[in-house]
Coordinates of N, CA, C and O in Angstrom, one line a residue:
X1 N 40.9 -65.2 34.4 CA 41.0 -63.8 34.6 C 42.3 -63.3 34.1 O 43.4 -63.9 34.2
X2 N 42.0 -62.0 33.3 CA 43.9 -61.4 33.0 C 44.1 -60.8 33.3 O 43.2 -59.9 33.5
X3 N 45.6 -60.3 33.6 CA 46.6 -59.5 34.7 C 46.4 -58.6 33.8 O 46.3 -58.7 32.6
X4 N 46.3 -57.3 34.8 CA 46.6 -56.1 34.4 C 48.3 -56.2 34.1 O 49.1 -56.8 34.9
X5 N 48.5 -55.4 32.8 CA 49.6 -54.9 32.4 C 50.4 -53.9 33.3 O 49.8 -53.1 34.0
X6 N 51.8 -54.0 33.2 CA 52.4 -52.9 33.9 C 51.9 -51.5 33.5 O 51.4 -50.7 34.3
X7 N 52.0 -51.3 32.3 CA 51.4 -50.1 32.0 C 50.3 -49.6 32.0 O 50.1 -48.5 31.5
X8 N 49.1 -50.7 32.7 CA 47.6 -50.3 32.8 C 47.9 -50.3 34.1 O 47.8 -49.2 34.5
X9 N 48.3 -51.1 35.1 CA 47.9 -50.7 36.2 C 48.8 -49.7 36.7 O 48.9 -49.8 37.9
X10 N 49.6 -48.8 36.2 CA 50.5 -47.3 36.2 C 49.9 -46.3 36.1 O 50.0 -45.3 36.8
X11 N 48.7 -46.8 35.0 CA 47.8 -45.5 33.8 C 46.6 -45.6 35.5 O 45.8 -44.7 35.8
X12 N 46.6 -46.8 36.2 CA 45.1 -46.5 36.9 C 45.6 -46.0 38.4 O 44.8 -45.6 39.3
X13 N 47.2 -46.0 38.5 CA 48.0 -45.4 39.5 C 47.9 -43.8 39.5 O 47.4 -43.1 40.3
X14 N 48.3 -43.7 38.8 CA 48.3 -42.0 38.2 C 47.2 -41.6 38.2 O 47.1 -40.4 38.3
X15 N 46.0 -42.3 38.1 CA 44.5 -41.4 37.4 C 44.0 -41.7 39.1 O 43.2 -40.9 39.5
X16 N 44.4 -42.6 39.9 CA 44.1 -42.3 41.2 C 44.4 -41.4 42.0 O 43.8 -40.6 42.8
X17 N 45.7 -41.5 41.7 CA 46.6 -40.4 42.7 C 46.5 -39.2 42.0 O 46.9 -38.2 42.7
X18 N 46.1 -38.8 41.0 CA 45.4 -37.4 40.4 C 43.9 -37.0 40.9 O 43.6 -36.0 41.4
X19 N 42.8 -38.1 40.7 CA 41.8 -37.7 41.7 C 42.4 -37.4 42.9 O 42.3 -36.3 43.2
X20 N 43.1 -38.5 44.0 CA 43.2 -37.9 45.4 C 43.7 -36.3 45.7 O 43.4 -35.4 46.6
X21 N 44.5 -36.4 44.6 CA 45.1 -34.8 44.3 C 43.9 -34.2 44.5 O 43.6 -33.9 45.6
X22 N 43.0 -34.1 43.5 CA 42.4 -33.1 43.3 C 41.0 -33.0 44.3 O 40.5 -31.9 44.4
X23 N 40.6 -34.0 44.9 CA 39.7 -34.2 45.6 C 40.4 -33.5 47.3 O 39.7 -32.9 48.2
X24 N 41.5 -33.7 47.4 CA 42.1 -33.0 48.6 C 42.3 -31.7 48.6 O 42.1 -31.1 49.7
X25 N 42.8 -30.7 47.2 CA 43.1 -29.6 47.1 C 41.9 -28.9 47.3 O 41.8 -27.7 47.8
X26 N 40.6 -29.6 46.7 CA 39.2 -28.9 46.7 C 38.4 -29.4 47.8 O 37.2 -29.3 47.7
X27 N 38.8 -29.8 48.5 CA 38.5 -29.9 50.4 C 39.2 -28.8 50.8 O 38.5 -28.0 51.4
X28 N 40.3 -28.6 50.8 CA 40.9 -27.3 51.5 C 40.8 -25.9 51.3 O 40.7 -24.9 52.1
X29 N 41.0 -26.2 49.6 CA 41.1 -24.8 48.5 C 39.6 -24.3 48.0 O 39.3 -23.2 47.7
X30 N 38.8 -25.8 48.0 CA 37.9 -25.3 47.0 C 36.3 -24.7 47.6 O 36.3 -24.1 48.7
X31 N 35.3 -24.9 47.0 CA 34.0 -24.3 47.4 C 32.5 -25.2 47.1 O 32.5 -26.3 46.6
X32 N 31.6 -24.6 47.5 CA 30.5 -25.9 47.0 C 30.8 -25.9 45.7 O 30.9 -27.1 45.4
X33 N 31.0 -25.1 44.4 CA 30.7 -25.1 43.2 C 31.6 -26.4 42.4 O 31.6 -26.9 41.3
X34 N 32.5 -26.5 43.7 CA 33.1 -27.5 43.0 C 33.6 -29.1 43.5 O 34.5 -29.9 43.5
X35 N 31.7 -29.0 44.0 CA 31.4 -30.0 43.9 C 31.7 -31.0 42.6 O 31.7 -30.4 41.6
X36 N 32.0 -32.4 42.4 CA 31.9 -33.4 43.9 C 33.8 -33.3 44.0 O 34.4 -34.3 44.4
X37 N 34.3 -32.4 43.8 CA 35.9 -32.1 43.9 C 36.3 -31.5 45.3 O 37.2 -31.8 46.0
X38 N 34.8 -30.3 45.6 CA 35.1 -29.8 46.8 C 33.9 -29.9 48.2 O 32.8 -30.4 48.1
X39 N 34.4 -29.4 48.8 CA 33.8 -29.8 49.9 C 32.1 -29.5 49.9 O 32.0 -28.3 50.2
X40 N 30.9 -29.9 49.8 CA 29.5 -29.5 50.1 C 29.2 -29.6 51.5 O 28.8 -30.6 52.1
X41 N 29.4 -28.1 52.1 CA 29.4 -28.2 53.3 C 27.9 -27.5 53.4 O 27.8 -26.6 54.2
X42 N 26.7 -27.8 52.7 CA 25.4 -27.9 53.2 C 25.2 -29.4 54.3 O 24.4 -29.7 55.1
X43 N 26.1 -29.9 53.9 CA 25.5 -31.5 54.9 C 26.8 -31.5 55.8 O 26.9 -32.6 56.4
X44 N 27.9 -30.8 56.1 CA 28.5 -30.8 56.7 C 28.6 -29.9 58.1 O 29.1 -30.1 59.1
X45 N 28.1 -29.0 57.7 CA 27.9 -28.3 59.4 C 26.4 -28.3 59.9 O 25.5 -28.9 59.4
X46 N 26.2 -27.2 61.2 CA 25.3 -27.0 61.6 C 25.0 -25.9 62.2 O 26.0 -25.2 62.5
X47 N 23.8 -25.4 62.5 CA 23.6 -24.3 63.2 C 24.0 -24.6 64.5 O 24.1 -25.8 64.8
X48 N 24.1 -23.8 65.3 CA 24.0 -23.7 67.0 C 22.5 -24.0 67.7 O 21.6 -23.2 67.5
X49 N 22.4 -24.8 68.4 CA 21.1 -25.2 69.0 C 20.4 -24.4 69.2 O 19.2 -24.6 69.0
X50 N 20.8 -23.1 69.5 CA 20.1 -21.5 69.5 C 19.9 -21.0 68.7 O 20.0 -19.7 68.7
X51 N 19.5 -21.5 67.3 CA 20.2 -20.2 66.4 C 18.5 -20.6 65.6 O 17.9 -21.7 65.5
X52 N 18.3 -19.3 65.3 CA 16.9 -19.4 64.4 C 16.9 -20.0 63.4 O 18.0 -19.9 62.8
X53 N 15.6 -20.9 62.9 CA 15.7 -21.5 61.6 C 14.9 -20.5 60.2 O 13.7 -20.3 60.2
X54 N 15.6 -20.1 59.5 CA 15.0 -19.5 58.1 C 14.3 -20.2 57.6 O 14.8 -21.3 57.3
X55 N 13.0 -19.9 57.2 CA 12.0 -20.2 55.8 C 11.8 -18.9 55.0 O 11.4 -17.8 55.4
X56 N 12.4 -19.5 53.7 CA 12.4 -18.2 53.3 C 10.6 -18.7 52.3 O 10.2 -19.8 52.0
X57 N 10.1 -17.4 52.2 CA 8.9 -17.3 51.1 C 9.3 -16.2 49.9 O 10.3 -15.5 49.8
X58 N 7.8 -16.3 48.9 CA 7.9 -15.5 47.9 C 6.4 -14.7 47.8 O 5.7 -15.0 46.8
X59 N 5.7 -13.8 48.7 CA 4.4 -13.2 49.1 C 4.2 -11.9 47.6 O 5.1 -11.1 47.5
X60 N 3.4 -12.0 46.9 CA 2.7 -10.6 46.2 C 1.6 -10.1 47.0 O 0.8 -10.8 47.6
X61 N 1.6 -8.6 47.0 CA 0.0 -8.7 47.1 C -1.0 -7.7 45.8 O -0.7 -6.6 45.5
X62 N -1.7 -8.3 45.4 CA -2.9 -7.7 44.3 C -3.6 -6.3 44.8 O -3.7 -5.7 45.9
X63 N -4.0 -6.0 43.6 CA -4.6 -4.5 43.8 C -6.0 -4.7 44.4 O -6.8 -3.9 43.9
X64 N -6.4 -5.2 45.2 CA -7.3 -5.6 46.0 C -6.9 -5.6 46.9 O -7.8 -5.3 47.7
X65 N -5.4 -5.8 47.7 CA -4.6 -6.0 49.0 C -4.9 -6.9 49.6 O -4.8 -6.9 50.8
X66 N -5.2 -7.9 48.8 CA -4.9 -9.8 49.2 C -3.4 -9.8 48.8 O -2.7 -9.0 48.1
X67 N -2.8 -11.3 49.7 CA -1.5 -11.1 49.7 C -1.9 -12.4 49.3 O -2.9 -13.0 49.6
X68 N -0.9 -12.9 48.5 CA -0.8 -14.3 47.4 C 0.5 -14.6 47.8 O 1.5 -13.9 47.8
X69 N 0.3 -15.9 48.0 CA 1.6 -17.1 48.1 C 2.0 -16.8 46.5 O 1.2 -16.6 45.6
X70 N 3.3 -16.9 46.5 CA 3.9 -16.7 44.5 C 5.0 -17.8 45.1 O 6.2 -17.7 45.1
X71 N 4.1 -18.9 45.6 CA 5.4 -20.2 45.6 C 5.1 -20.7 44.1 O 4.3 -20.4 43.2
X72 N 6.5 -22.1 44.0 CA 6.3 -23.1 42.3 C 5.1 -23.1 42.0 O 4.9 -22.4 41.0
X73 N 4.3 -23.6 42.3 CA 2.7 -23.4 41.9 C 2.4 -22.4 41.0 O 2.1 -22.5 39.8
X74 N 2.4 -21.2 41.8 CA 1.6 -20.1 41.7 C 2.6 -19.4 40.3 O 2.0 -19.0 39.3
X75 N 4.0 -19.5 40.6 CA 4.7 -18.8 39.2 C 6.1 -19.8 38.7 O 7.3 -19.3 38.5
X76 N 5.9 -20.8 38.5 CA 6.8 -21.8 38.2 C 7.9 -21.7 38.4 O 8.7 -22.2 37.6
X77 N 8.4 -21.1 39.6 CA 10.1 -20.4 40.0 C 9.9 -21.2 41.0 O 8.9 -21.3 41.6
X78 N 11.4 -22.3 41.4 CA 11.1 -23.1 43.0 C 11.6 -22.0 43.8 O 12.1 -21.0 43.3
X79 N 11.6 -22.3 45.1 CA 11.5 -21.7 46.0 C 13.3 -21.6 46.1 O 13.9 -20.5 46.2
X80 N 13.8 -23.0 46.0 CA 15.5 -22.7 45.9 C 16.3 -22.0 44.4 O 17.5 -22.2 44.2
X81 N 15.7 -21.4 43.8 CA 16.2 -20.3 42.7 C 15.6 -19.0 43.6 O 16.4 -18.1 43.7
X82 N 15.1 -18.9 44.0 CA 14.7 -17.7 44.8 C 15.8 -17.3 45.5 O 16.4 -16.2 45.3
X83 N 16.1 -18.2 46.4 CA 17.1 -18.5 47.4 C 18.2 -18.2 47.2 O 18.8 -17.5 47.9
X84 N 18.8 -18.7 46.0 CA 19.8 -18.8 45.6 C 20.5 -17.2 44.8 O 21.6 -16.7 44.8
X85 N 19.2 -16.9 44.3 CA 19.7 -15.4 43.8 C 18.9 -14.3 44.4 O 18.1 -13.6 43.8
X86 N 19.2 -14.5 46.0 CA 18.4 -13.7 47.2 C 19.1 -12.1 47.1 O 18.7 -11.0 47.2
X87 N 20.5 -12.6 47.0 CA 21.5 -11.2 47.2 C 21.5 -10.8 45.8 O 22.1 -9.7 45.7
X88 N 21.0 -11.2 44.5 CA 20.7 -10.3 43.6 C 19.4 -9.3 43.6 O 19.4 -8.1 43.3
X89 N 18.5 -9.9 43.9 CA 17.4 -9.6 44.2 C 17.3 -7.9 45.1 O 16.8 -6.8 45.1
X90 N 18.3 -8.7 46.0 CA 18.5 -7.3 47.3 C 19.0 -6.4 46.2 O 18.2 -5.4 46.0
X91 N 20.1 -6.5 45.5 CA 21.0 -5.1 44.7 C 19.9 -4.6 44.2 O 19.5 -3.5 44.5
X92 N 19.0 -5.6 43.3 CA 18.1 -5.0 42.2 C 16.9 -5.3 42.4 O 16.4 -6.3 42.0
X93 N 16.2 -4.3 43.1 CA 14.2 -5.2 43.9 C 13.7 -5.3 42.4 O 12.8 -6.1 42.1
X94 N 14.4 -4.5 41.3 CA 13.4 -4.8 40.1 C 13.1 -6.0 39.2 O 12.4 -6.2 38.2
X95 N 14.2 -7.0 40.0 CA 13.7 -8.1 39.1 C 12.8 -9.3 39.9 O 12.7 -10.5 39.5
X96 N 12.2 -8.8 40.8 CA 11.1 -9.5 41.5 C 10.2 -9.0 40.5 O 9.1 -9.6 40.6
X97 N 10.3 -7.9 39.3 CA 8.9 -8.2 38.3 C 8.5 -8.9 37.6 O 7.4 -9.0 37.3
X98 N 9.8 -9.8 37.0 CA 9.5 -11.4 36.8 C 8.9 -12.0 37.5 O 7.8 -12.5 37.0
X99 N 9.2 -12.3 38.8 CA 8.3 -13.0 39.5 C 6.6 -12.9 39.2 O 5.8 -13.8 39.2
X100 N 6.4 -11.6 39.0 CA 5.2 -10.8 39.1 C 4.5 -11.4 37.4 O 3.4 -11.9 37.0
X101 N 5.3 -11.1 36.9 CA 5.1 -11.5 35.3 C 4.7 -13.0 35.3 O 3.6 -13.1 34.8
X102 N 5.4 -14.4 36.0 CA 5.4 -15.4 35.5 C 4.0 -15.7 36.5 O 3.3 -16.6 36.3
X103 N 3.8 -14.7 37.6 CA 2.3 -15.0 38.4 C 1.1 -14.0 36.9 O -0.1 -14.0 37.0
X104 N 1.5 -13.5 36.1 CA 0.5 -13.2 35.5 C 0.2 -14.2 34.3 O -0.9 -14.7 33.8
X105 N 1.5 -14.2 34.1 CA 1.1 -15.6 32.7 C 0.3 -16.7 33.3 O -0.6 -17.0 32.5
X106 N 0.1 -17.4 34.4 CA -0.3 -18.6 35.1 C -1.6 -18.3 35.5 O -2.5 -19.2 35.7
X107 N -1.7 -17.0 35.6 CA -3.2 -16.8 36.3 C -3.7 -15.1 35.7 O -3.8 -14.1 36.2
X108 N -4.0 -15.5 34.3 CA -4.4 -14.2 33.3 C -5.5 -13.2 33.9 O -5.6 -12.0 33.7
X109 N -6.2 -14.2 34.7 CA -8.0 -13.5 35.4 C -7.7 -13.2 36.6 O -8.7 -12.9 37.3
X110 N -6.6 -13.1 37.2 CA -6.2 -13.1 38.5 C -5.9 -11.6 38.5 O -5.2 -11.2 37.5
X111 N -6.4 -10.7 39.6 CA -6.1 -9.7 39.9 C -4.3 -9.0 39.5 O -3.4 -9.7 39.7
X112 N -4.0 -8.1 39.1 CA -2.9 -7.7 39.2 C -2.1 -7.4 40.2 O -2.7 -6.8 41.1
X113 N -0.5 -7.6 40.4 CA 0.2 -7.6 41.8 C 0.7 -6.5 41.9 O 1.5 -6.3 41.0
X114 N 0.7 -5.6 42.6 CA 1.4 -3.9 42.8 C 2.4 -4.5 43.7 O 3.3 -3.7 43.8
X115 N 2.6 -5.4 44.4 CA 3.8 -5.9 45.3 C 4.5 -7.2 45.2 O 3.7 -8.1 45.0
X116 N 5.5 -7.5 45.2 CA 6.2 -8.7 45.1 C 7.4 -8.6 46.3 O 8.5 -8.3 46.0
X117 N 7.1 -8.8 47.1 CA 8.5 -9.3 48.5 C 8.8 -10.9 48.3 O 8.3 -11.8 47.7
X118 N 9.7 -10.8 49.2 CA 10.8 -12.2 49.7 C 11.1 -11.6 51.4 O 11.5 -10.6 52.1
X119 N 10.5 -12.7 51.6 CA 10.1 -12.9 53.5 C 10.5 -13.6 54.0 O 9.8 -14.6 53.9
X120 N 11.6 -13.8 54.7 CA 11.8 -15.1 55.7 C 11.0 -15.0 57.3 O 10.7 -14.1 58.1
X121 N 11.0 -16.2 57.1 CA 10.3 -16.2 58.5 C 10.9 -17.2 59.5 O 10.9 -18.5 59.4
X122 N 11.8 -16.1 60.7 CA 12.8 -17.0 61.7 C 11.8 -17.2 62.4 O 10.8 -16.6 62.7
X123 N 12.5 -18.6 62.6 CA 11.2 -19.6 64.0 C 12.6 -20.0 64.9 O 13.6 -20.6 64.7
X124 N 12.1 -19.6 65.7 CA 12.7 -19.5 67.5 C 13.0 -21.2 67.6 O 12.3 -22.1 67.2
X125 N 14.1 -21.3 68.1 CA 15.0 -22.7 67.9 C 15.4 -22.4 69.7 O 15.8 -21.3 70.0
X126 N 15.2 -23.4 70.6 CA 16.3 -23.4 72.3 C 16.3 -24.6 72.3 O 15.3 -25.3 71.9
X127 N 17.5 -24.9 72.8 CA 18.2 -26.3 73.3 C 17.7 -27.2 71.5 O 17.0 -28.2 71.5
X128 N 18.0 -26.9 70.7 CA 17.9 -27.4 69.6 C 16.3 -27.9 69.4 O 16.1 -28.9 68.7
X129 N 15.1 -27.1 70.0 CA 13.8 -27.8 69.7 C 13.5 -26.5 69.6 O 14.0 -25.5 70.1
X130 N 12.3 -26.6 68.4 CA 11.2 -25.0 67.9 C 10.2 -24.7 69.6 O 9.5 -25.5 70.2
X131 N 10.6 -23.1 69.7 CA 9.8 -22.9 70.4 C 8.3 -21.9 70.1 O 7.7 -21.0 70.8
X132 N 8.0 -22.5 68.8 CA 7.0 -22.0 68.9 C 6.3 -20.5 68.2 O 5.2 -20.2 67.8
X133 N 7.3 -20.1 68.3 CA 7.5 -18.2 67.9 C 8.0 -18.2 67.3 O 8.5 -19.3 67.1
X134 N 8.2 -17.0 66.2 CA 8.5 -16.7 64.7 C 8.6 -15.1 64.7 O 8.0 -14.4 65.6
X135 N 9.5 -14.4 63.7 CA 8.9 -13.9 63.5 C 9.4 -13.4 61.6 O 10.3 -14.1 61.1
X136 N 8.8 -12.3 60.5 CA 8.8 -12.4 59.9 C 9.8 -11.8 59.1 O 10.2 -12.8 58.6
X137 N 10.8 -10.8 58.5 CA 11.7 -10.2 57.8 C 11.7 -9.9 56.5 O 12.5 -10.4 55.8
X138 N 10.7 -9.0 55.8 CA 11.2 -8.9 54.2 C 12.6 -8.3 54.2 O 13.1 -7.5 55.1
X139 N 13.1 -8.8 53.0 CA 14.0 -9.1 52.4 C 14.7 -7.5 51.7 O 15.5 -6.6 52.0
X140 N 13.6 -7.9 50.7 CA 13.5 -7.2 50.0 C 12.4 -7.0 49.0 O 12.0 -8.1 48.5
X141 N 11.8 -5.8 48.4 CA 10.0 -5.7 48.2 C 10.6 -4.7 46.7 O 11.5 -3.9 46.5
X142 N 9.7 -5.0 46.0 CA 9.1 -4.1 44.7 C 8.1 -3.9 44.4 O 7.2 -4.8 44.5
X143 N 7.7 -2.6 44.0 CA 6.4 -2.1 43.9 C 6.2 -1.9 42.6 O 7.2 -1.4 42.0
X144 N 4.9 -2.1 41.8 CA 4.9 -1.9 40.5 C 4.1 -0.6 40.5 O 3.2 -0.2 41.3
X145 N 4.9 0.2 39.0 CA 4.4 1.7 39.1 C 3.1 1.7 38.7 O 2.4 0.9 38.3
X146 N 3.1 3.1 38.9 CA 1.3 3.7 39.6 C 0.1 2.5 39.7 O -1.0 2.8 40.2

């Protein structure tokens, strides 16, 4: 086996103690985005044993007033891009007509959608177990004209 050089095991000194740097400042300073530098506090905390659990959905309903699941299936969008740009959606209901659009490309013979919401549905959480109850919250809703 051969000995690391003074000057390689310096160069692997430095490039450690620069990760620990940086892996410490982005635990303290940093945010999920800066992940794997900063902290991903999805797996690091938790709710309160009380606290409602969110499912969030993506519901249209057709000009018939059937209401359609517009989950991945239905309009090739997953459910966590939804999620993720929930508070754009709120500023602007008008780009849930995408959503509406990518359920038309997928299903051409399928009734047309005059509605597109985003619905969560809190389910009642005590002593950390579901009790059972729900209830539902749109979000935010778009209506397509006339």
């Amino acid at each position: 086996m051969e000995t690391l050089t003074r000057r390689g095991r310096g160069a692997r000194l430095a490039a450690t103690a620069l990760g620990l740097v940086v892996l410490f400042a982005g635990t303290v300073w940093g945010t999920d985005d800066d992940f794997p530098f900063g902290p991903f506090r999805m797996y690091s905390t938790s709710d309160p044993p009380d606290a409602a659990a969110p499912d969030t959905r993506v519901e249209g309903v057709d000009r018939t007033g059937a209401v359609v699941d517009l989950g991945q299936e239905a309009t090739g969008i997953r459910r966590a891009e939804i999620e993720g740009q929930q508070s754009r959606y709120v500023e602007d209901p008008a780009r849930l007509r995408r959503v509406a659009d990518a359920y038309a490309e997928r299903h051409p013979d399928a009734a047309a959608l005059v509605e597109v919401r985003i619905v969560v549905r809190w389910y009642g959480i005590a002593d950390a177990r579901p009790t059972g109850r729900w209830t539902d919250e749109t979000v935010v809703s778009w209506r397509a004209d006339g």
